[in-house]
Tab-separated table of C-alpha atoms in Angstrom:
chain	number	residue	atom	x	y	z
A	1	UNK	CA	-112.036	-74.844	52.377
A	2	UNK	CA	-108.629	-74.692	53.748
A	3	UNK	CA	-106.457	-78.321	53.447
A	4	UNK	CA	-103.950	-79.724	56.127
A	5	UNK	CA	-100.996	-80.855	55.685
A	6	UNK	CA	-97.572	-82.080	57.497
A	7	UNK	CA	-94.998	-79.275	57.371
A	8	UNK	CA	-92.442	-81.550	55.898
A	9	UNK	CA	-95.066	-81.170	52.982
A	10	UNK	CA	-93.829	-77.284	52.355
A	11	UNK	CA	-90.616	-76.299	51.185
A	12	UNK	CA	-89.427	-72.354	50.618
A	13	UNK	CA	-91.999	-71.966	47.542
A	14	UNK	CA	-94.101	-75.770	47.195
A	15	UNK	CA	-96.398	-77.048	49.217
A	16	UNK	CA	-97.171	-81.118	48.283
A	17	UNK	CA	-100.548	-82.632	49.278
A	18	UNK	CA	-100.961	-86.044	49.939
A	19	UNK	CA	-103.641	-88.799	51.128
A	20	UNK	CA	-107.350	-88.795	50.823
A	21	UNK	CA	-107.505	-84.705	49.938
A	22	UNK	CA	-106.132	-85.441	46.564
A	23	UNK	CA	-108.953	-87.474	45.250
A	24	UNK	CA	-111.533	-84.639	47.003
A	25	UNK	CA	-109.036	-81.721	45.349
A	26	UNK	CA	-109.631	-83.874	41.709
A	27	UNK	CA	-112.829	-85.523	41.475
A	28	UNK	CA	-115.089	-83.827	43.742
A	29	UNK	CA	-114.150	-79.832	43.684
A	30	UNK	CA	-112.845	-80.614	40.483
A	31	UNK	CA	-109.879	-78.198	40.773
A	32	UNK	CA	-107.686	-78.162	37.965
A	33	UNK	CA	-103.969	-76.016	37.222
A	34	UNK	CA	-103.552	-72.528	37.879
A	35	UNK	CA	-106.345	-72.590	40.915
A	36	UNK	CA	-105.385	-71.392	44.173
A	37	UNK	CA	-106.285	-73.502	47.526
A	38	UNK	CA	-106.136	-72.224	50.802
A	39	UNK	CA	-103.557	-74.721	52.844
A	40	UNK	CA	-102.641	-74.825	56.534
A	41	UNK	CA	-100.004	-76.528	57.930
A	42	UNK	CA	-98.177	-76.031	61.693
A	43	UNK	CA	-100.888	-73.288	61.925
A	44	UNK	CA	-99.734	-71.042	59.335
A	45	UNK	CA	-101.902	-70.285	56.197
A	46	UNK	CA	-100.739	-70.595	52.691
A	47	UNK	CA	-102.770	-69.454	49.296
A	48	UNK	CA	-101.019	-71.287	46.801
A	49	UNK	CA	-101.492	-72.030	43.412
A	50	UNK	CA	-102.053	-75.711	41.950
A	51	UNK	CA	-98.839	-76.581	39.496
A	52	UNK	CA	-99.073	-80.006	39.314
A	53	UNK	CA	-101.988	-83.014	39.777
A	54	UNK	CA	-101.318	-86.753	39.701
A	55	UNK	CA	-102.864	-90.115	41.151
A	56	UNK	CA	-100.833	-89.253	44.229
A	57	UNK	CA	-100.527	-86.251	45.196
A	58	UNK	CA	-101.399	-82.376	44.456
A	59	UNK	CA	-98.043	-79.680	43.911
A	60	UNK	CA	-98.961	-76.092	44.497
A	61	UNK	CA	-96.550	-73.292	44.462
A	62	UNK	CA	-96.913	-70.928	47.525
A	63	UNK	CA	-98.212	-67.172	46.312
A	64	UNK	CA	-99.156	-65.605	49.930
A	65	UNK	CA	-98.470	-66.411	53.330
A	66	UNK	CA	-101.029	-65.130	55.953
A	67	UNK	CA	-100.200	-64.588	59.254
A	68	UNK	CA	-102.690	-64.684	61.900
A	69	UNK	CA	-102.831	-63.600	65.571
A	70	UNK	CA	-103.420	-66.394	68.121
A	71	UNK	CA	-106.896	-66.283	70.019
A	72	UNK	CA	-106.142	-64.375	73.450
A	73	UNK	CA	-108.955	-67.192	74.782
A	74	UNK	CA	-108.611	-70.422	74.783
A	75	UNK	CA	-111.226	-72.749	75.361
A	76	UNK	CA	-111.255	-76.339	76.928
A	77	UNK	CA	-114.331	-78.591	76.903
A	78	UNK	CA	-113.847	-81.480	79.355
A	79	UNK	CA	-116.561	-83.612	78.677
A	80	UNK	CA	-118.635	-86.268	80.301
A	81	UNK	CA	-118.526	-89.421	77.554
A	82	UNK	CA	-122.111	-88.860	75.380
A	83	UNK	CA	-123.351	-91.215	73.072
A	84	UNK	CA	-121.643	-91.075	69.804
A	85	UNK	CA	-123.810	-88.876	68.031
A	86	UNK	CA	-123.940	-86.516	70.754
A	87	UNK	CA	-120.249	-86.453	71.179
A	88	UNK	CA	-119.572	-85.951	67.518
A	89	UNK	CA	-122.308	-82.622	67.806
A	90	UNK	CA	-119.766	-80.968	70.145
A	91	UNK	CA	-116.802	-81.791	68.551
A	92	UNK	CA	-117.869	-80.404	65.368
A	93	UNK	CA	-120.166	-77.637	66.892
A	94	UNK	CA	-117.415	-76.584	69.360
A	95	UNK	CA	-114.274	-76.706	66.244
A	96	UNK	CA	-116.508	-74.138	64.301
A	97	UNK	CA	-116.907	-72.032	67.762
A	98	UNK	CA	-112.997	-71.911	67.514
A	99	UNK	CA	-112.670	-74.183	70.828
A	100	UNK	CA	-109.049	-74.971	71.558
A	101	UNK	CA	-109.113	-78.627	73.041
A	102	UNK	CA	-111.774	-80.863	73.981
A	103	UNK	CA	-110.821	-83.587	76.716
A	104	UNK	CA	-113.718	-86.439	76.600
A	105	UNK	CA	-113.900	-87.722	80.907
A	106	UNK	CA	-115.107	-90.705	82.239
A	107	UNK	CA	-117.581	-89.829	85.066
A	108	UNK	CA	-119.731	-91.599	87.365
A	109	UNK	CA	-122.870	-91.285	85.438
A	110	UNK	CA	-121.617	-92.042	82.476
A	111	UNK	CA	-123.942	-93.747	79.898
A	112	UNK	CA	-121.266	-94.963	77.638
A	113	UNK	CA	-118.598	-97.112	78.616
A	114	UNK	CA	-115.508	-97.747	76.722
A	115	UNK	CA	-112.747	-100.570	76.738
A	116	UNK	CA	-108.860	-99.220	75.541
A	117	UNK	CA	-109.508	-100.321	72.034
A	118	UNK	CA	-112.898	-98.757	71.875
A	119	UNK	CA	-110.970	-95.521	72.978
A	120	UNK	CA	-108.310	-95.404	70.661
A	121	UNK	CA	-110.621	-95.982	67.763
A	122	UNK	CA	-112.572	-93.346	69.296
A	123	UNK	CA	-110.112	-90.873	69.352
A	124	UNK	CA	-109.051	-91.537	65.874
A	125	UNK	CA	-112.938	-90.796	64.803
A	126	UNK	CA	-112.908	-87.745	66.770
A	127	UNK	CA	-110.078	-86.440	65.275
A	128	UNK	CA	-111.015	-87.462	61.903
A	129	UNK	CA	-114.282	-85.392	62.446
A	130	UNK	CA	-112.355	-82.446	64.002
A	131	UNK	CA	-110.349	-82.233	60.720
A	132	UNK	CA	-113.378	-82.241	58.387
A	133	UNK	CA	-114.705	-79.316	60.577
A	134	UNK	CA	-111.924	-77.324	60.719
A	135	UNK	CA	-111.103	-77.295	56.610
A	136	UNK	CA	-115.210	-76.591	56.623
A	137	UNK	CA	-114.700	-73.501	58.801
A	138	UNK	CA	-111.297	-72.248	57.270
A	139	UNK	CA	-109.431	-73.011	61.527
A	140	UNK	CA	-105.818	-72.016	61.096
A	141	UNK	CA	-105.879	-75.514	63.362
A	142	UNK	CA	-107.493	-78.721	63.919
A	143	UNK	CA	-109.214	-78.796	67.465
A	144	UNK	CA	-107.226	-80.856	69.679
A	145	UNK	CA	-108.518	-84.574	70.933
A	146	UNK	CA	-106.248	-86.581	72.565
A	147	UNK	CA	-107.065	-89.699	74.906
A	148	UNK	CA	-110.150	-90.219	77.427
A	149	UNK	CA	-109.497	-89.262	80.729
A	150	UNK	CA	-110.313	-90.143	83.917
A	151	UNK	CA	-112.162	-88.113	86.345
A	152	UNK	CA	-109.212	-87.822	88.487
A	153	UNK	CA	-106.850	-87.265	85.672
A	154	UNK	CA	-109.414	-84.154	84.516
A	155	UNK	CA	-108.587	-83.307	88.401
A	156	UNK	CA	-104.563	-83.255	88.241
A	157	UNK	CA	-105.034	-80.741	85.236
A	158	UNK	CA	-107.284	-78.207	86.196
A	159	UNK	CA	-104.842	-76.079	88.410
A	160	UNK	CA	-103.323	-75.383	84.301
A	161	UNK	CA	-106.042	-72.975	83.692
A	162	UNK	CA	-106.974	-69.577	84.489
A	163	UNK	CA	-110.229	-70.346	85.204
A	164	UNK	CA	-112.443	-73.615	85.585
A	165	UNK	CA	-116.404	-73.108	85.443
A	166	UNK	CA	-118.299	-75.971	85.798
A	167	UNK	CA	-121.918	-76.244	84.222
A	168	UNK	CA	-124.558	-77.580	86.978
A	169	UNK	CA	-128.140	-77.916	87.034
A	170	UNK	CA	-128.666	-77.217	90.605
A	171	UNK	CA	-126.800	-74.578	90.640
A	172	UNK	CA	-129.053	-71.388	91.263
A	173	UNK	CA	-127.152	-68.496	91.984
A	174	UNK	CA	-123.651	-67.966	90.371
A	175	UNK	CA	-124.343	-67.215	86.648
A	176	UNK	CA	-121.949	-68.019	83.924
A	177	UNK	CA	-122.478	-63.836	83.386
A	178	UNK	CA	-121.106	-62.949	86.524
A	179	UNK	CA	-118.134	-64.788	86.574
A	180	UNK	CA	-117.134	-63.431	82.528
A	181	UNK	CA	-117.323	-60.008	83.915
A	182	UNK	CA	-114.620	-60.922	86.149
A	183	UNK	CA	-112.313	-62.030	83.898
A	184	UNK	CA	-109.637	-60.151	82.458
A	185	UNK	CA	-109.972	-60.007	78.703
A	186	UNK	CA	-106.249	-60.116	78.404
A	187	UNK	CA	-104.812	-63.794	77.962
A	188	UNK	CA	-106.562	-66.318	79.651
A	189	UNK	CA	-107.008	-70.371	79.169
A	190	UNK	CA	-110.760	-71.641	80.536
A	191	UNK	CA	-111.796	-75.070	81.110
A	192	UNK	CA	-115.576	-75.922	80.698
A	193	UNK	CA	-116.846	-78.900	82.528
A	194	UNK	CA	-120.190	-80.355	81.287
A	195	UNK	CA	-121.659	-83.603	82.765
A	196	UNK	CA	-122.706	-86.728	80.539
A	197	UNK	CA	-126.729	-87.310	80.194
A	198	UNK	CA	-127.186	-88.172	83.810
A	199	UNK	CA	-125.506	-84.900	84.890
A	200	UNK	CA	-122.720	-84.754	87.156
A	201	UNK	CA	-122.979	-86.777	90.569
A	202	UNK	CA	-123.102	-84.759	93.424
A	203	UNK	CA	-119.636	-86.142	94.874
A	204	UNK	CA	-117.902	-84.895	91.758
A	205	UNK	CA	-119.304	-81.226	91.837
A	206	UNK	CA	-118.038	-81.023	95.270
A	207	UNK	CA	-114.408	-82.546	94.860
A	208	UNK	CA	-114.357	-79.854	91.818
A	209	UNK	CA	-115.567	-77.124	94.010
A	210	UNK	CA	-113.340	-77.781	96.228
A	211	UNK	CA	-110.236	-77.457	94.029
A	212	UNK	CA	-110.905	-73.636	92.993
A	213	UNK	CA	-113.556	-74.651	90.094
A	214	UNK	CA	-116.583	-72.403	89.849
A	215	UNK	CA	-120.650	-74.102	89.697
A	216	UNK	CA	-122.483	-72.150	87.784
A	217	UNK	CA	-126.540	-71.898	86.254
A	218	UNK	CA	-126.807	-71.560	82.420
A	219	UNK	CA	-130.643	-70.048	83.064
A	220	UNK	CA	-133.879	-71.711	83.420
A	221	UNK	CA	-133.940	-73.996	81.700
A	222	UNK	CA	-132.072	-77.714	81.994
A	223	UNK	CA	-129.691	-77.840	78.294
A	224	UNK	CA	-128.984	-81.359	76.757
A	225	UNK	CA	-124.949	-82.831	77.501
A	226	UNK	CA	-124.870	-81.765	73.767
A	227	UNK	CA	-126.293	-78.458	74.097
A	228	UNK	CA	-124.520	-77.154	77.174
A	229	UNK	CA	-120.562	-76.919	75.652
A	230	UNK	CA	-121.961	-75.337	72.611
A	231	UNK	CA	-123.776	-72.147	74.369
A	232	UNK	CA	-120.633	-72.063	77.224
A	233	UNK	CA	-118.520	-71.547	74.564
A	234	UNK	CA	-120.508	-69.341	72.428
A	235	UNK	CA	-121.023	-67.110	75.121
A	236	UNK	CA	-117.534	-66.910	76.183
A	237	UNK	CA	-116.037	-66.692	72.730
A	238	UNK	CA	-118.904	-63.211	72.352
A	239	UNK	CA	-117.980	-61.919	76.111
A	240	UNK	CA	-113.896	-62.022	75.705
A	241	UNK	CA	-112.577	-62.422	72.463
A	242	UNK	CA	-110.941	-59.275	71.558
């Protein structure tokens, strides 16, 4: 399990943890002095060994540093608001795929409806679950989730990425296949766009089209709002990743 922390936490040989991981590090792994814990913090990864354990906090003192390559792919889901169980899935499904960013969008057939305060505690949910995830799955980072947007604030972005592929059930010709072959495996940021449970309106596939994004099939079968950004990214992650 790897553990988070701020990077005014680490100094030239310490690393200090703080908050709710110290009870976990305690009473529930039971980790005592002279065990090592795997510790992240502004995406580099520390093993360091546990010196110190109070009410308060954890002190370990840094033994390795490991230094990993960035991900030449980077991933992000922009995704119709689900119901909260749904939407919880894919952030937790999607941190363990090694998604970059997922950007929760407002669109017109949107089952869910949120107020400002219902989005910022929201967002602090969603982040809270991204965390657990990525400790779970030993990220180097925590998936990024920062505010709900719009549909026309998902719009303004788009021309950011490399490529934009847009999930649509009525789509029957362009397969998500084709357009991965076309891709350069070199560098590249993708955005995903799935719709909520009622799909995406026809209006908005064709305002999306129309700014460079690409409508494609994911096969036969219709996938759940759930399903869909878990298989996208699977399937890029296998086809590009080098």
């Amino acid at each position: 399990m790897n553990f988070f922390v701020p990077k005014e936490y680490v100094s030239e040989n310490q690393i200090v943890i703080k908050g709710s991981d110290v009870n976990h590090i305690k009473n529930v792994l039971r980790h005592s002095i002279g065990d090592v814990l795997d510790i992240v913090s502004d995406n580099v990864k520390y093993s360091a060994k546990i010196i110190e354990i109070s009410s308060e906090f954890v002190r370990c003192e840094i033994e390795e540093v490991h230094k990993e390559e960035c991900a030449n792919i980077k991933i992000t889901v922009f995704q119709g608001l689900a119901k909260a169980d749904k939407i919880e899935y894919i952030i937790q499904k999607c941190t363990e795929l090694g998604v970059y960013e997922i950007v929760p969008v407002e669109m017109k057939r949107c089952v869910v409806k949120l107020d400002s305060k219902d989005k910022v505690k929201k967002i602090d949910r969603w982040k809270k679950i991204a965390e657990v995830a990525a400790k779970q799955s030993l990220r180097n980072d925590i998936l990024r989730i920062e505010k709900v947007y719009s549909f026309e604030d998902m719009e303004s972005c788009l021309k950011n990425y490399d490529c934009v592929i847009l999930a649509y059930e009525k789509e029957k010709d362009v397969t998500l296949k084709s357009v991965l072959k076309k891709i350069d495996c070199g560098s590249c940021n993708i955005a995903v766009i799935i719709g909520p449970e009622g799909g995406l309106d026809e209006s908005e596939v064709e305002r999306l089209v129309g700014q460079g994004a690409i409508s494609v099939t994911l096969g036969k079968r219709i996938l759940r709002t759930e399903t869909a950004p878990v298989a996208m990214s699977a399937i890029i992650m296998y086809e590009l990743e080098s």
